[in-house]
Amino acid sequence: MKPETRPLDGPFGVELLGVDVREPLAPETIEAIDRLMDENAIVLIRNQPMTKDQQLAFTKQFGPLDSGFRKVVKPNARVQEAEVGDISNLAGDGSGVAGRTDRRIVNNIANQLWHSDSSFQAPAAKYSMLHSVQNPSWGGETEFADLRAAYDALDERTKQRIEGLVAEHYALHSRFLIGDDAYDEEQRNAIPPAKWPVVRTNPVTGRKHLFIGAHAASIDGMTVPEGRMLLWDLLEHATQPQFRYVHHWQVGDTLIWDNRATLHRGRAFDLDEPRELRRTTTLDPDAPELKLAG
Ligand code: OGA
Ligand code: MN
């Protein structure tokens, strides 16, 4: 079965048409969406408002669920399920928008750095599914960069330089980068760092891609400054406009991205206005884990 799709308004990604993702899917439809993900890295479903439970049921069909950052920052009362990421600026008690100094609000600001979800853990994330519930009147887009096209466009010398390199990803690195360091020892140690090759290959398509982002903190065998500078240079290259899709949210959108092949970042918005998205994520247990020394 080849589902009906149309390209997104950007260099990659497709919109899936004619599938109600709130109903259980036939195995061949799941398979077809997996193939679309391998080929396109982003699949958008429009105009299908979902409950939390519908979103969880949809996501589970694609693999085991990730509860990611929950080990570091505790959920608020609004969203109790460990497998549902509350990507909102709403207060836990239902009183509206949370204050700017609320730990969750501060913490979510790191989502505005280019990253791959849960690359700081093993297994890392495979698919993230972000569902839009309400949007601010300005800003709050989510941007995606295609790490496959970015890899292809590297010069040969750089491809040789990075082949075989391994980066260490740490959960709080992105937070420290923007000066959010109010974490105690327990939080700092809650998720041990993970190591991933800087160049990886999609096991189905055989296509190579970069694997970098704001959680990547160092490169094995390099001094921290040399490794970070290389990671920054690669990030700057990979996030150029020609590799980028910008998503303007509509209520009822569900956008699925492949965390292996893309980076993403949220854009600033007026923190006084409600923005509410819900994220569910599958793990990528098939990627070979590189054992950490010690
Ligand atoms: C996420 C994320 C960005 C955004 O949910 O993983 O990075 O636009 N979100 O809120
Ligand atoms: Mn994210």
Coordinates of C-alpha atoms and ligand atoms in Angstrom, one line a residue:
M1 CA 0.0 0.0 0.0
K2 CA 1.3 3.4 -0.9
P3 CA -0.5 6.1 1.1
E4 CA -1.4 9.3 -0.5
T5 CA 1.0 12.1 0.3
R6 CA 2.0 15.6 -0.7
P7 CA 5.3 17.4 -0.2
L8 CA 5.6 19.9 2.6
D9 CA 6.5 23.5 1.8
G10 CA 10.2 23.0 2.2
P11 CA 13.1 20.9 1.1
F12 CA 11.9 17.7 2.8
G13 CA 8.9 16.0 4.5
V14 CA 5.5 14.9 3.4
E15 CA 1.9 15.4 4.5
L16 CA 0.0 12.1 4.8
L17 CA -3.5 12.1 3.5
G18 CA -6.5 9.8 3.9
V19 CA -5.4 8.0 7.1
D20 CA -7.3 8.5 10.4
V21 CA -4.5 8.1 12.9
R22 CA -7.0 8.1 15.8
E23 CA -8.1 4.6 14.8
P24 CA -6.0 1.5 15.2
L25 CA -3.9 1.1 12.0
A26 CA -3.6 -2.0 9.8
P27 CA -0.1 -3.5 9.9
E28 CA 0.5 -2.5 6.3
T29 CA -0.4 1.1 7.1
I30 CA 2.1 1.1 10.0
E31 CA 4.7 -0.3 7.6
A32 CA 3.9 2.3 5.0
I33 CA 4.3 5.1 7.5
D34 CA 7.6 3.6 8.6
R35 CA 8.8 3.7 4.9
L36 CA 7.6 7.3 4.6
M37 CA 9.6 8.2 7.6
D38 CA 12.7 6.4 6.3
E39 CA 12.4 8.3 3.0
N40 CA 11.2 11.7 4.1
A41 CA 12.1 12.0 7.8
I42 CA 9.0 14.1 8.5
V43 CA 5.4 13.1 8.2
L44 CA 2.6 15.6 8.9
I45 CA -1.0 14.7 9.7
R46 CA -3.3 17.7 9.6
N47 CA -6.7 18.5 11.2
Q48 CA -7.0 15.4 13.4
P49 CA -7.4 16.6 17.0
M50 CA -6.5 13.8 19.4
T51 CA -6.9 13.0 23.1
K52 CA -3.8 12.0 25.1
D53 CA -4.9 8.4 25.0
Q54 CA -5.4 8.4 21.3
Q55 CA -2.0 9.9 20.8
L56 CA -0.4 7.3 23.1
A57 CA -2.2 4.5 21.3
F58 CA -1.1 5.8 17.9
T59 CA 2.5 6.2 19.0
K60 CA 2.8 2.7 20.6
Q61 CA 2.1 1.1 17.2
F62 CA 5.6 2.3 16.1
G63 CA 7.7 1.0 19.1
P64 CA 8.4 1.2 22.8
L65 CA 7.8 4.7 24.3
D66 CA 10.4 7.1 25.6
S67 CA 9.9 9.0 28.9
G68 CA 13.1 11.0 28.3
F69 CA 13.6 14.0 30.4
R70 CA 11.2 12.9 33.1
K71 CA 14.0 11.5 35.1
V72 CA 15.4 15.0 35.5
V73 CA 12.4 17.3 35.8
K74 CA 9.3 16.1 37.5
P75 CA 5.9 16.4 35.6
N76 CA 3.3 18.9 36.8
A77 CA -0.2 17.9 37.7
R78 CA -1.6 18.6 34.3
V79 CA 0.2 15.7 32.5
Q80 CA 0.9 12.7 34.7
E81 CA 1.7 10.1 32.1
A82 CA 5.5 9.6 32.0
E83 CA 5.3 8.9 28.2
V84 CA 3.6 12.2 27.4
G85 CA 5.8 15.3 27.2
D86 CA 4.0 18.5 28.2
I87 CA 5.4 20.9 25.6
S88 CA 3.3 23.8 26.9
N89 CA 3.7 26.9 29.1
L90 CA 0.6 26.1 31.1
A91 CA 0.6 25.9 34.9
G92 CA 0.0 22.5 36.5
D93 CA -3.0 23.7 38.5
G94 CA -5.0 24.8 35.5
S95 CA -4.7 28.4 36.3
G96 CA -3.5 29.4 32.9
V97 CA 0.0 30.3 31.7
A98 CA 2.8 29.4 34.2
G99 CA 5.2 32.1 35.5
R100 CA 8.4 32.7 33.6
T101 CA 10.5 31.4 36.5
D102 CA 8.6 28.1 36.8
R103 CA 11.3 25.4 36.4
R104 CA 9.4 23.7 33.5
I105 CA 9.2 27.0 31.6
V106 CA 12.9 27.7 32.1
N107 CA 13.7 24.1 31.2
N108 CA 11.6 24.1 28.0
I109 CA 13.6 27.1 26.7
A110 CA 16.4 24.7 25.8
N111 CA 14.1 23.2 23.2
Q112 CA 14.9 26.4 21.2
L113 CA 18.4 25.0 20.6
W114 CA 18.8 22.6 17.6
H115 CA 18.7 19.1 19.0
S116 CA 17.7 15.5 18.5
D117 CA 15.3 14.3 21.2
S118 CA 16.9 12.1 23.9
S119 CA 20.2 11.7 22.1
F120 CA 21.6 11.9 25.6
Q121 CA 20.5 8.4 26.5
A122 CA 20.6 4.9 25.1
P123 CA 18.4 3.9 23.5
A124 CA 17.8 7.4 22.1
A125 CA 14.6 8.6 20.5
K126 CA 13.4 7.4 17.1
Y127 CA 10.2 9.1 16.2
S128 CA 8.8 12.1 18.1
M129 CA 5.2 13.0 17.5
L130 CA 4.1 16.5 18.5
H131 CA 0.4 17.3 18.6
S132 CA -0.9 20.9 18.6
V133 CA -3.6 21.8 21.0
Q134 CA -3.3 25.6 21.1
N135 CA -1.0 28.2 19.5
P136 CA 0.2 31.7 20.4
S137 CA -0.7 34.5 18.0
W138 CA 3.0 35.1 17.2
G139 CA 6.1 32.8 17.0
G140 CA 6.2 29.2 18.3
E141 CA 7.0 27.6 15.0
T142 CA 9.1 24.4 15.1
E143 CA 12.0 24.1 12.6
F144 CA 13.6 21.0 11.3
A145 CA 17.0 20.4 9.6
D146 CA 17.7 17.5 7.3
L147 CA 20.9 15.8 8.5
R148 CA 21.0 13.5 5.4
A149 CA 21.1 16.4 2.9
A150 CA 23.5 18.2 5.2
Y151 CA 25.8 15.2 5.2
D152 CA 25.7 14.9 1.5
A153 CA 26.7 18.5 1.1
L154 CA 29.8 18.3 3.2
D155 CA 33.1 18.6 1.3
E156 CA 35.1 15.4 1.0
R157 CA 37.8 16.4 3.4
T158 CA 35.3 17.0 6.1
K159 CA 33.5 13.7 5.4
Q160 CA 36.9 12.0 5.9
R161 CA 37.6 14.0 9.0
I162 CA 34.4 13.0 10.7
E163 CA 34.1 9.4 9.6
G164 CA 34.4 7.1 12.6
L165 CA 34.2 10.0 15.2
V166 CA 32.1 9.4 18.3
A167 CA 30.4 12.2 20.3
E168 CA 29.3 12.1 23.8
H169 CA 25.8 13.5 24.5
Y170 CA 24.8 14.7 27.9
A171 CA 21.2 15.6 29.0
L172 CA 22.1 18.9 30.7
H173 CA 24.7 20.1 28.2
S174 CA 22.1 22.1 26.3
R175 CA 20.7 23.6 29.5
F176 CA 24.2 24.6 30.7
L177 CA 24.8 26.3 27.3
I178 CA 22.0 28.8 28.0
G179 CA 22.9 29.3 31.6
D180 CA 20.1 27.1 33.1
D181 CA 22.2 25.3 35.7
A182 CA 19.9 25.0 38.8
Y183 CA 20.1 21.2 38.9
D184 CA 21.2 19.3 42.0
E185 CA 23.6 16.3 42.0
E186 CA 20.8 13.8 41.7
Q187 CA 19.4 15.6 38.6
R188 CA 22.8 15.9 37.1
N189 CA 23.4 12.2 37.4
A190 CA 19.9 11.0 36.6
I191 CA 20.8 10.1 33.0
P192 CA 24.3 8.9 32.3
P193 CA 25.7 10.3 29.0
A194 CA 25.5 8.3 25.8
K195 CA 27.9 8.0 22.9
W196 CA 26.9 7.9 19.2
P197 CA 28.8 8.1 16.0
V198 CA 28.8 11.5 14.4
V199 CA 28.0 9.9 11.0
R200 CA 25.3 7.2 11.0
T201 CA 23.4 5.2 8.4
N202 CA 19.7 4.6 8.1
P203 CA 19.5 0.8 8.3
V204 CA 16.7 0.6 5.7
T205 CA 17.7 3.1 3.1
G206 CA 21.5 2.9 3.6
R207 CA 21.6 6.6 3.5
K208 CA 24.2 8.4 5.6
H209 CA 23.5 11.3 7.9
L210 CA 25.1 13.5 10.6
F211 CA 24.1 12.9 14.2
I212 CA 24.8 16.0 16.2
G213 CA 22.8 18.7 18.2
A214 CA 22.7 20.6 21.5
H215 CA 23.2 17.5 23.6
A216 CA 26.5 16.6 22.0
A217 CA 29.2 17.9 24.4
S218 CA 32.5 16.4 23.3
I219 CA 34.2 14.2 20.8
D220 CA 36.2 11.2 21.8
G221 CA 39.9 11.6 21.3
M222 CA 39.7 15.4 21.0
T223 CA 40.1 18.1 23.5
V224 CA 36.8 19.5 24.6
P225 CA 37.4 22.8 22.8
E226 CA 38.4 21.1 19.5
G227 CA 35.5 18.7 19.7
R228 CA 32.9 21.4 20.5
M229 CA 34.2 23.7 17.8
L230 CA 33.9 20.9 15.3
L231 CA 30.3 20.1 16.5
W232 CA 29.4 23.8 16.2
D233 CA 30.8 24.0 12.7
L234 CA 28.8 20.9 11.7
L235 CA 25.7 22.3 13.4
E236 CA 26.1 25.7 11.5
H237 CA 26.5 23.8 8.3
A238 CA 23.5 21.5 8.9
T239 CA 21.0 24.1 9.9
Q240 CA 21.4 26.4 6.8
P241 CA 18.1 27.5 5.3
Q242 CA 18.4 25.1 2.3
F243 CA 18.2 22.1 4.7
R244 CA 15.4 23.5 6.7
Y245 CA 11.6 23.0 7.0
V246 CA 9.7 25.5 9.1
H247 CA 6.4 24.2 10.6
H248 CA 3.7 26.7 11.3
W249 CA 1.3 24.9 13.7
Q250 CA -2.4 24.6 13.2
V251 CA -4.6 23.1 16.0
G252 CA -5.0 19.4 15.3
D253 CA -1.6 18.9 13.6
T254 CA 0.5 15.9 14.5
L255 CA 4.0 16.1 13.1
I256 CA 6.2 13.0 13.3
W257 CA 9.9 13.4 12.9
D258 CA 12.8 11.0 12.7
N259 CA 15.2 12.0 15.4
R260 CA 18.0 10.0 13.7
A261 CA 17.9 12.0 10.5
T262 CA 16.8 15.5 11.7
L263 CA 17.4 18.2 14.2
H264 CA 14.7 20.5 15.4
R265 CA 14.2 23.6 17.5
G266 CA 11.2 25.5 18.8
R267 CA 11.1 29.2 18.0
A268 CA 10.4 32.0 20.6
F269 CA 6.9 33.1 21.3
D270 CA 5.2 35.4 23.8
L271 CA 5.4 33.5 27.0
D272 CA 2.3 35.3 28.3
E273 CA 0.2 33.6 25.6
P274 CA -0.7 29.9 25.9
R275 CA 1.1 27.5 23.7
E276 CA 0.2 23.8 24.1
L277 CA 1.7 20.9 22.4
R278 CA 1.9 17.3 23.5
R279 CA 4.8 15.0 22.6
T280 CA 5.0 11.2 22.5
T281 CA 8.2 9.5 21.4
T282 CA 9.3 6.1 20.5
L283 CA 12.7 4.7 21.3
D284 CA 15.3 3.4 18.9
P285 CA 16.5 0.2 20.5
D286 CA 18.0 -1.1 17.2
A287 CA 20.9 1.4 17.1
P288 CA 24.1 -0.1 18.3
E289 CA 25.0 1.4 21.7
L290 CA 28.6 2.4 22.1
K291 CA 29.6 1.5 25.6
L292 CA 30.8 4.2 27.9
A293 CA 34.1 3.7 29.5
G294 CA 33.7 3.6 33.3
Ligands
OGA1 C1 10.1 18.9 21.5 C2 10.6 20.1 21.1 C3 10.0 22.3 20.1 C4 8.9 23.2 20.1 O1 8.9 18.8 21.8 O2 10.8 17.9 21.5 O3 11.8 20.3 20.9 O4 8.6 23.8 19.1 N1 9.7 21.1 20.8 O5 8.2 23.2 21.2
MN2 MN 12.8 18.3 21.1

